[in-house]
mmCIF file of C-alpha atoms and ligand atoms in Angstrom:
data_model
loop_
_atom_site.group_PDB
_atom_site.id
_atom_site.type_symbol
_atom_site.label_atom_id
_atom_site.label_comp_id
_atom_site.label_asym_id
_atom_site.label_seq_id
_atom_site.Cartn_x
_atom_site.Cartn_y
_atom_site.Cartn_z
ATOM 1 C CA MET A 1220 -0.127 -0.166 -0.105
ATOM 2 C CA ILE A 1221 1.809 3.102 -1.106
ATOM 3 C CA CYS A 1222 0.963 5.874 1.278
ATOM 4 C CA ASN A 1223 0.032 9.561 0.460
ATOM 5 C CA ILE A 1224 -2.876 9.560 2.685
ATOM 6 C CA CYS A 1225 -1.772 12.593 4.463
ATOM 7 C CA PRO A 1226 -0.344 15.985 3.653
ATOM 8 C CA ARG A 1227 3.058 14.280 4.243
ATOM 9 C CA GLU A 1228 2.606 12.281 1.060
ATOM 10 C CA CYS A 1229 5.670 9.828 1.809
ATOM 11 C CA GLY A 1230 4.812 7.840 -1.212
ATOM 12 C CA ILE A 1231 6.029 4.732 0.655
ATOM 13 C CA ASP A 1232 4.948 1.102 0.645
ATOM 14 C CA ARG A 1233 3.923 0.736 4.314
ATOM 15 C CA LYS A 1234 4.066 -3.008 4.036
ATOM 16 C CA THR A 1235 7.832 -2.542 3.898
ATOM 17 C CA GLU A 1236 8.619 0.762 5.268
ATOM 18 C CA LYS A 1237 7.613 3.125 7.797
ATOM 19 C CA GLY A 1238 6.880 6.750 6.862
ATOM 20 C CA ILE A 1239 6.930 9.888 8.780
ATOM 21 C CA CYS A 1240 3.855 9.018 11.264
ATOM 22 C CA GLY A 1241 6.346 5.848 12.039
ATOM 23 C CA CYS A 1242 3.541 3.247 11.421
ATOM 24 C CA GLY A 1243 3.469 0.104 9.361
ATOM 25 C CA GLU A 1244 0.438 -1.345 7.655
ATOM 26 C CA ASN A 1245 -1.677 -2.724 10.695
ATOM 27 C CA MET A 1246 -3.348 -0.443 13.104
ATOM 28 C CA ARG A 1247 -1.976 -0.138 16.422
ATOM 29 C CA ILE A 1248 -3.977 0.874 19.320
ATOM 30 C CA SER A 1249 -2.577 1.866 22.957
ATOM 31 C CA ARG A 1250 -5.756 2.186 24.915
ATOM 32 C CA ALA A 1251 -9.656 1.852 24.341
ATOM 33 C CA ALA A 1252 -11.709 3.179 27.410
ATOM 34 C CA PRO A 1253 -14.008 5.610 28.402
ATOM 35 C CA HIS A 1254 -12.670 9.043 28.846
ATOM 36 C CA PHE A 1255 -14.070 11.934 30.861
ATOM 37 C CA TRP A 1256 -12.051 15.034 29.924
ATOM 38 C CA GLU A 1257 -13.286 15.936 26.513
ATOM 39 C CA GLU A 1258 -15.749 18.736 25.880
ATOM 40 C CA PRO A 1259 -18.980 18.626 27.870
ATOM 41 C CA PRO A 1260 -21.047 17.364 24.879
ATOM 42 C CA ILE A 1261 -18.461 14.736 23.876
ATOM 43 C CA SER A 1262 -17.768 13.270 27.386
ATOM 44 C CA TYR A 1263 -20.855 14.159 29.069
ATOM 45 C CA LYS A 1264 -22.044 11.674 32.072
ATOM 46 C CA ASN A 1265 -20.805 8.276 30.829
ATOM 47 C CA GLY A 1266 -17.724 9.554 28.926
ATOM 48 C CA SER A 1267 -16.444 9.301 25.457
ATOM 49 C CA GLY A 1268 -15.273 5.801 23.960
ATOM 50 C CA THR A 1269 -11.587 6.809 23.217
ATOM 51 C CA VAL A 1270 -9.408 4.397 20.798
ATOM 52 C CA PHE A 1271 -6.063 5.747 21.170
ATOM 53 C CA PHE A 1272 -3.969 5.020 17.729
ATOM 54 C CA ALA A 1273 -0.366 4.774 18.206
ATOM 55 C CA GLY A 1274 1.898 7.031 15.729
ATOM 56 C CA CYS A 1275 1.246 10.548 14.386
ATOM 57 C CA ASN A 1276 1.498 12.707 11.310
ATOM 58 C CA LEU A 1277 2.558 15.551 13.131
ATOM 59 C CA LYS A 1278 5.821 15.841 15.296
ATOM 60 C CA CYS A 1279 5.114 18.417 17.657
ATOM 61 C CA VAL A 1280 8.056 19.056 19.839
ATOM 62 C CA PHE A 1281 5.958 19.546 23.033
ATOM 63 C CA CYS A 1282 3.993 16.267 22.481
ATOM 64 C CA GLN A 1283 2.599 15.218 25.725
ATOM 65 C CA ASN A 1284 1.978 11.566 24.563
ATOM 66 C CA ARG A 1285 5.489 10.796 23.019
ATOM 67 C CA GLU A 1286 5.305 7.465 24.100
ATOM 68 C CA ILE A 1287 2.371 6.551 21.888
ATOM 69 C CA SER A 1288 2.981 9.232 19.118
ATOM 70 C CA ARG A 1289 6.133 7.440 17.928
ATOM 71 C CA CYS A 1290 4.248 4.299 17.102
ATOM 72 C CA GLU A 1291 6.542 2.202 19.404
ATOM 73 C CA THR A 1292 3.739 1.144 21.915
ATOM 74 C CA GLY A 1293 0.420 -0.384 21.693
ATOM 75 C CA LYS A 1294 -0.784 -3.631 20.170
ATOM 76 C CA GLU A 1295 -1.559 -4.440 16.600
ATOM 77 C CA ILE A 1296 -4.937 -5.066 15.746
ATOM 78 C CA THR A 1297 -7.295 -6.131 12.786
ATOM 79 C CA ALA A 1298 -10.322 -4.440 11.303
ATOM 80 C CA ASP A 1299 -12.789 -7.019 12.870
ATOM 81 C CA ARG A 1300 -11.142 -6.386 16.208
ATOM 82 C CA LEU A 1301 -11.406 -2.670 16.082
ATOM 83 C CA TYR A 1302 -15.298 -3.255 15.138
ATOM 84 C CA GLU A 1303 -15.358 -5.423 18.311
ATOM 85 C CA ILE A 1304 -13.567 -2.576 20.418
ATOM 86 C CA PHE A 1305 -16.701 -0.294 19.095
ATOM 87 C CA SER A 1306 -19.016 -2.607 20.710
ATOM 88 C CA GLU A 1307 -17.224 -3.238 23.841
ATOM 89 C CA LEU A 1308 -17.127 0.361 24.415
ATOM 90 C CA LYS A 1309 -20.820 0.695 23.729
ATOM 91 C CA SER A 1310 -21.598 -1.940 26.332
ATOM 92 C CA GLN A 1311 -20.000 0.284 29.130
ATOM 93 C CA GLY A 1312 -22.536 2.973 28.214
ATOM 94 C CA VAL A 1313 -20.192 5.750 26.542
ATOM 95 C CA HIS A 1314 -21.966 8.446 24.226
ATOM 96 C CA ASN A 1315 -19.673 8.043 21.141
ATOM 97 C CA ILE A 1316 -16.907 6.246 19.656
ATOM 98 C CA ASN A 1317 -13.753 8.924 19.483
ATOM 99 C CA LEU A 1318 -11.110 7.898 17.306
ATOM 100 C CA VAL A 1319 -8.057 9.623 18.549
ATOM 101 C CA THR A 1320 -5.092 10.513 16.052
ATOM 102 C CA PRO A 1321 -6.515 8.206 13.365
ATOM 103 C CA THR A 1322 -5.197 10.321 10.298
ATOM 104 C CA HIS A 1323 -2.497 7.902 9.436
ATOM 105 C CA TYR A 1324 -4.899 4.732 9.549
ATOM 106 C CA THR A 1325 -7.625 6.251 7.569
ATOM 107 C CA GLU A 1326 -7.268 3.886 4.929
ATOM 108 C CA GLN A 1327 -7.615 0.831 7.398
ATOM 109 C CA ILE A 1328 -10.310 2.579 9.555
ATOM 110 C CA ILE A 1329 -12.826 3.412 6.331
ATOM 111 C CA PRO A 1330 -13.903 -0.449 6.096
ATOM 112 C CA VAL A 1331 -14.770 -0.559 9.894
ATOM 113 C CA LEU A 1332 -16.866 2.809 9.685
ATOM 114 C CA LYS A 1333 -18.657 1.477 6.625
ATOM 115 C CA LYS A 1334 -19.483 -1.743 8.401
ATOM 116 C CA ALA A 1335 -20.781 0.508 11.513
ATOM 117 C CA LYS A 1336 -22.939 2.356 9.168
ATOM 118 C CA ALA A 1337 -24.188 -0.581 7.374
ATOM 119 C CA GLU A 1338 -25.154 -2.401 10.514
ATOM 120 C CA LYS A 1339 -26.706 0.751 12.115
ATOM 121 C CA PHE A 1340 -24.251 1.254 14.728
ATOM 122 C CA PRO A 1341 -26.106 3.629 17.158
ATOM 123 C CA LEU A 1342 -23.343 5.825 18.438
ATOM 124 C CA PRO A 1343 -21.869 8.967 16.712
ATOM 125 C CA ILE A 1344 -18.416 8.420 15.436
ATOM 126 C CA VAL A 1345 -15.937 11.089 16.515
ATOM 127 C CA TRP A 1346 -12.718 11.787 14.284
ATOM 128 C CA ASN A 1347 -10.358 13.557 16.737
ATOM 129 C CA SER A 1348 -7.328 14.675 14.929
ATOM 130 C CA GLY A 1349 -4.412 16.900 14.913
ATOM 131 C CA GLY A 1350 -6.033 18.934 12.121
ATOM 132 C CA TYR A 1351 -3.029 18.072 9.585
ATOM 133 C CA GLU A 1352 -5.133 16.245 6.843
ATOM 134 C CA LYS A 1353 -5.715 16.315 3.340
ATOM 135 C CA ALA A 1354 -9.232 17.690 2.101
ATOM 136 C CA GLU A 1355 -9.508 14.930 -0.437
ATOM 137 C CA THR A 1356 -8.932 12.380 2.432
ATOM 138 C CA ILE A 1357 -11.584 13.868 4.460
ATOM 139 C CA LYS A 1358 -14.112 13.747 1.551
ATOM 140 C CA ARG A 1359 -13.703 9.937 1.979
ATOM 141 C CA LEU A 1360 -15.134 9.995 5.396
ATOM 142 C CA ASP A 1361 -18.234 11.678 4.089
ATOM 143 C CA GLY A 1362 -21.286 9.864 5.796
ATOM 144 C CA LEU A 1363 -18.768 7.883 7.937
ATOM 145 C CA VAL A 1364 -17.988 10.224 10.632
ATOM 146 C CA ASP A 1365 -20.660 12.196 12.676
ATOM 147 C CA ILE A 1366 -18.374 14.760 14.612
ATOM 148 C CA TYR A 1367 -15.175 16.121 13.917
ATOM 149 C CA LEU A 1368 -12.894 17.246 16.655
ATOM 150 C CA PRO A 1369 -9.868 18.530 14.863
ATOM 151 C CA ASP A 1370 -7.028 20.869 16.396
ATOM 152 C CA PHE A 1371 -6.340 23.911 14.510
ATOM 153 C CA LYS A 1372 -2.516 24.776 16.107
ATOM 154 C CA TYR A 1373 -1.236 27.119 13.525
ATOM 155 C CA ILE A 1374 -1.932 29.795 11.213
ATOM 156 C CA ARG A 1375 1.864 31.091 10.620
ATOM 157 C CA SER A 1376 4.173 28.681 8.630
ATOM 158 C CA GLU A 1377 7.018 29.570 10.529
ATOM 159 C CA THR A 1378 5.399 28.450 14.025
ATOM 160 C CA ALA A 1379 4.018 25.277 12.396
ATOM 161 C CA LEU A 1380 7.594 24.503 10.996
ATOM 162 C CA ARG A 1381 9.318 25.389 14.383
ATOM 163 C CA TYR A 1382 6.948 23.291 16.301
ATOM 164 C CA SER A 1383 5.652 20.505 14.344
ATOM 165 C CA GLY A 1384 7.712 20.372 11.191
ATOM 166 C CA ALA A 1385 4.801 21.102 8.786
ATOM 167 C CA ALA A 1386 5.188 24.677 7.313
ATOM 168 C CA ASP A 1387 1.953 23.856 5.225
ATOM 169 C CA TYR A 1388 -0.265 23.366 8.089
ATOM 170 C CA PHE A 1389 -2.623 26.021 7.745
ATOM 171 C CA GLU A 1390 -2.960 25.532 4.065
ATOM 172 C CA GLN A 1391 -3.938 21.979 4.701
ATOM 173 C CA ALA A 1392 -5.942 22.163 7.689
ATOM 174 C CA SER A 1393 -7.996 24.986 6.486
ATOM 175 C CA LYS A 1394 -9.124 22.959 3.234
ATOM 176 C CA ALA A 1395 -9.682 20.008 5.569
ATOM 177 C CA LEU A 1396 -11.692 21.922 7.892
ATOM 178 C CA ASP A 1397 -13.889 23.403 5.067
ATOM 179 C CA GLU A 1398 -14.632 19.678 4.189
ATOM 180 C CA MET A 1399 -15.310 18.538 7.708
ATOM 181 C CA VAL A 1400 -17.859 21.738 8.276
ATOM 182 C CA ARG A 1401 -19.398 21.024 4.954
ATOM 183 C CA GLN A 1402 -20.313 17.459 6.184
ATOM 184 C CA CYS A 1403 -21.083 18.230 9.658
ATOM 185 C CA GLY A 1404 -21.540 21.932 10.287
ATOM 186 C CA ASN A 1405 -25.259 21.305 10.783
ATOM 187 C CA GLU A 1406 -24.961 20.528 14.643
ATOM 188 C CA VAL A 1407 -27.269 18.132 16.516
ATOM 189 C CA ILE A 1408 -26.993 17.970 20.495
ATOM 190 C CA HIS A 1409 -29.569 15.860 21.698
ATOM 191 C CA ARG A 1410 -30.109 15.471 25.657
ATOM 192 C CA GLY A 1411 -26.622 16.890 26.450
ATOM 193 C CA THR A 1412 -24.561 14.651 23.849
ATOM 194 C CA MET A 1413 -23.406 15.707 20.475
ATOM 195 C CA ARG A 1414 -24.632 13.572 17.712
ATOM 196 C CA ARG A 1415 -23.189 15.774 14.888
ATOM 197 C CA GLY A 1416 -20.957 18.659 14.645
ATOM 198 C CA VAL A 1417 -17.589 20.237 14.553
ATOM 199 C CA ILE A 1418 -15.645 21.389 17.410
ATOM 200 C CA VAL A 1419 -12.509 22.611 16.488
ATOM 201 C CA ARG A 1420 -9.638 22.708 19.320
ATOM 202 C CA HIS A 1421 -6.989 25.314 19.736
ATOM 203 C CA LEU A 1422 -4.360 25.019 22.356
ATOM 204 C CA VAL A 1423 -2.690 28.316 23.441
ATOM 205 C CA LEU A 1424 1.028 28.064 23.243
ATOM 206 C CA PRO A 1425 2.994 30.396 25.976
ATOM 207 C CA GLY A 1426 4.228 33.596 24.304
ATOM 208 C CA HIS A 1427 2.006 32.883 21.058
ATOM 209 C CA THR A 1428 -1.488 34.817 21.993
ATOM 210 C CA GLU A 1429 -1.355 36.971 18.844
ATOM 211 C CA GLU A 1430 -1.088 33.706 16.844
ATOM 212 C CA SER A 1431 -3.885 32.437 18.805
ATOM 213 C CA ILE A 1432 -6.086 35.521 18.315
ATOM 214 C CA GLU A 1433 -5.393 35.376 14.454
ATOM 215 C CA ILE A 1434 -6.771 31.917 14.464
ATOM 216 C CA ILE A 1435 -9.893 32.590 16.577
ATOM 217 C CA LYS A 1436 -10.539 35.701 14.142
ATOM 218 C CA TYR A 1437 -10.127 33.602 11.147
ATOM 219 C CA LEU A 1438 -12.354 30.689 12.404
ATOM 220 C CA HIS A 1439 -15.011 33.053 13.477
ATOM 221 C CA SER A 1440 -15.073 35.066 10.307
ATOM 222 C CA ARG A 1441 -15.185 31.851 8.240
ATOM 223 C CA TYR A 1442 -17.451 29.774 10.236
ATOM 224 C CA GLY A 1443 -19.500 31.632 12.566
ATOM 225 C CA ASN A 1444 -21.707 29.583 14.780
ATOM 226 C CA ARG A 1445 -21.359 26.549 12.377
ATOM 227 C CA ILE A 1446 -18.735 25.322 14.514
ATOM 228 C CA HIS A 1447 -17.619 25.388 18.378
ATOM 229 C CA ILE A 1448 -14.198 26.349 19.200
ATOM 230 C CA SER A 1449 -12.574 25.025 22.027
ATOM 231 C CA ILE A 1450 -9.876 27.243 23.505
ATOM 232 C CA MET A 1451 -7.332 25.164 25.553
ATOM 233 C CA ASN A 1452 -4.888 26.081 28.498
ATOM 234 C CA GLN A 1453 -3.856 22.444 29.054
ATOM 235 C CA TYR A 1454 -0.267 23.345 27.495
ATOM 236 C CA THR A 1455 2.202 21.328 29.462
ATOM 237 C CA PRO A 1456 5.925 22.086 29.138
ATOM 238 C CA MET A 1457 7.762 18.836 28.859
ATOM 239 C CA ASP A 1458 11.398 18.405 29.557
ATOM 240 C CA GLN A 1459 12.126 17.479 25.874
ATOM 241 C CA VAL A 1460 11.660 21.285 24.860
ATOM 242 C CA LYS A 1461 14.035 22.545 27.858
ATOM 243 C CA ASN A 1462 17.060 22.991 25.609
ATOM 244 C CA THR A 1463 15.892 22.912 22.085
ATOM 245 C CA HIS A 1464 12.565 25.328 22.377
ATOM 246 C CA PRO A 1465 13.196 27.011 25.764
ATOM 247 C CA GLU A 1466 10.631 29.748 24.890
ATOM 248 C CA ILE A 1467 7.902 27.159 25.045
ATOM 249 C CA TYR A 1468 9.371 25.403 28.495
ATOM 250 C CA ARG A 1469 6.594 27.117 30.590
ATOM 251 C CA ARG A 1470 3.070 27.023 31.195
ATOM 252 C CA VAL A 1471 0.637 29.651 29.793
ATOM 253 C CA THR A 1472 0.023 32.480 32.025
ATOM 254 C CA GLU A 1473 -3.830 33.283 33.145
ATOM 255 C CA ALA A 1474 -3.218 36.854 31.522
ATOM 256 C CA GLU A 1475 -2.170 35.030 28.435
ATOM 257 C CA TYR A 1476 -5.233 32.563 28.381
ATOM 258 C CA ASN A 1477 -7.508 35.216 29.072
ATOM 259 C CA GLU A 1478 -6.317 37.586 26.984
ATOM 260 C CA VAL A 1479 -7.718 35.033 24.172
ATOM 261 C CA VAL A 1480 -10.677 34.088 25.409
ATOM 262 C CA ASP A 1481 -11.605 37.740 25.878
ATOM 263 C CA PHE A 1482 -10.899 38.321 22.395
ATOM 264 C CA ALA A 1483 -13.044 35.447 21.403
ATOM 265 C CA ARG A 1484 -15.899 37.141 23.419
ATOM 266 C CA HIS A 1485 -15.235 40.553 22.118
ATOM 267 C CA ILE A 1486 -15.576 39.487 18.506
ATOM 268 C CA GLY A 1487 -18.797 37.663 19.392
ATOM 269 C CA VAL A 1488 -17.750 34.138 19.302
ATOM 270 C CA GLU A 1489 -20.641 32.276 21.206
ATOM 271 C CA LYS A 1490 -20.109 28.622 20.918
ATOM 272 C CA ALA A 1491 -17.071 28.474 22.596
ATOM 273 C CA PHE A 1492 -15.762 25.912 25.436
ATOM 274 C CA VAL A 1493 -12.870 27.406 27.680
ATOM 275 C CA GLN A 1494 -11.061 25.742 30.408
ATOM 276 C CA ASP A 1495 -10.143 26.286 34.066
ATOM 277 C CA GLY A 1496 -6.761 26.592 35.566
ATOM 278 C CA GLU A 1497 -7.029 22.905 36.858
ATOM 279 C CA THR A 1498 -6.738 21.386 33.596
ATOM 280 C CA ALA A 1499 -3.212 22.123 32.817
ATOM 281 C CA LYS A 1500 -2.123 19.012 34.508
ATOM 282 C CA GLU A 1501 -0.370 15.867 33.406
ATOM 283 C CA SER A 1502 -2.775 13.753 35.075
ATOM 284 C CA PHE A 1503 -5.228 14.065 32.409
ATOM 285 C CA ILE A 1504 -3.052 11.844 30.083
ATOM 286 C CA PRO A 1505 -4.490 8.614 30.542
ATOM 287 C CA PRO A 1506 -2.209 5.453 31.073
ATOM 288 C CA PHE A 1507 -1.306 4.028 27.572
ATOM 289 C CA ASP A 1508 -1.168 0.563 28.950
ATOM 290 C CA ASN A 1509 -3.346 -1.397 26.198
ATOM 291 C CA THR A 1510 -6.433 -1.309 28.231
ATOM 292 C CA GLY A 1511 -9.326 -2.291 26.354
ATOM 293 C CA VAL A 1512 -7.094 -3.389 23.075
HETATM 294 S S1 SF4 B 1197 0.066 8.558 7.015
HETATM 295 FE FE1 SF4 B 1197 2.246 8.141 7.400
HETATM 296 S S2 SF4 B 1197 3.425 7.115 5.755
HETATM 297 FE FE2 SF4 B 1197 1.291 7.973 5.075
HETATM 298 S S3 SF4 B 1197 1.814 10.007 4.123
HETATM 299 FE FE3 SF4 B 1197 1.029 10.298 6.175
HETATM 300 S S4 SF4 B 1197 3.113 10.271 7.440
HETATM 301 FE FE4 SF4 B 1197 3.453 9.372 5.178
#
């Protein structure tokens, strides 16, 4: 399988080689369990049925999940097993199936989602990605995904290059988001849980409020109330950036975070999720110990 599924366009055969995402042909999963720290209409009371895929097509220097993003942990699973996991999560009472960092396995996941739709699997499917996607790949998910939950990390190419090695992040992510909103922008929330919709996450980086403000402005002017914007303050400085990127080796201050949230309010963003100071803790990272795999 020659892989060009994401904007990296490695063009390699994943049967025999690994691309930038670090993954071969078979899906690897590090955890499948209810998760209670997503946005309120996603986690709601019983949690979101998260499936954490190993590997990632972004190479964020500040990654909090490095142990799984390098694709070295987790367990290889088949498409049949993934579908079984969906059912097992459903029996635990979760409100949705939340595919976390699925982009590099899109090809392998599509048949499973087709089966879920054909068999009328009752829970919404959430596509929870870093946002660095090809619009043409997202088009193939039309009718298979109910909720898009992408990050929107950068608008400036120099920042995207410095922190994620992806200078074209905005160019790719903005086109992909257009397609996500086209598919699921007509939001449906039923009894407190989202059944269809788009929530765009933006993580505020220390010292980068100007760029965050540009992003909020862009998202609001382009999509208005067709999307929710989740403004996140949970950036955690990891030791790995201490020497290489010292400017982001600190937490986001309350003043910085408030500046971004106040701006969103000021321009009339109504559908927003904001976080309180307690969220910036590593304890929100679940153990990637193959639970539920
Ligand atoms: S999914 Fe992986 S191998 Fe395929 S193009 Fe993207 S980074 Fe390269």
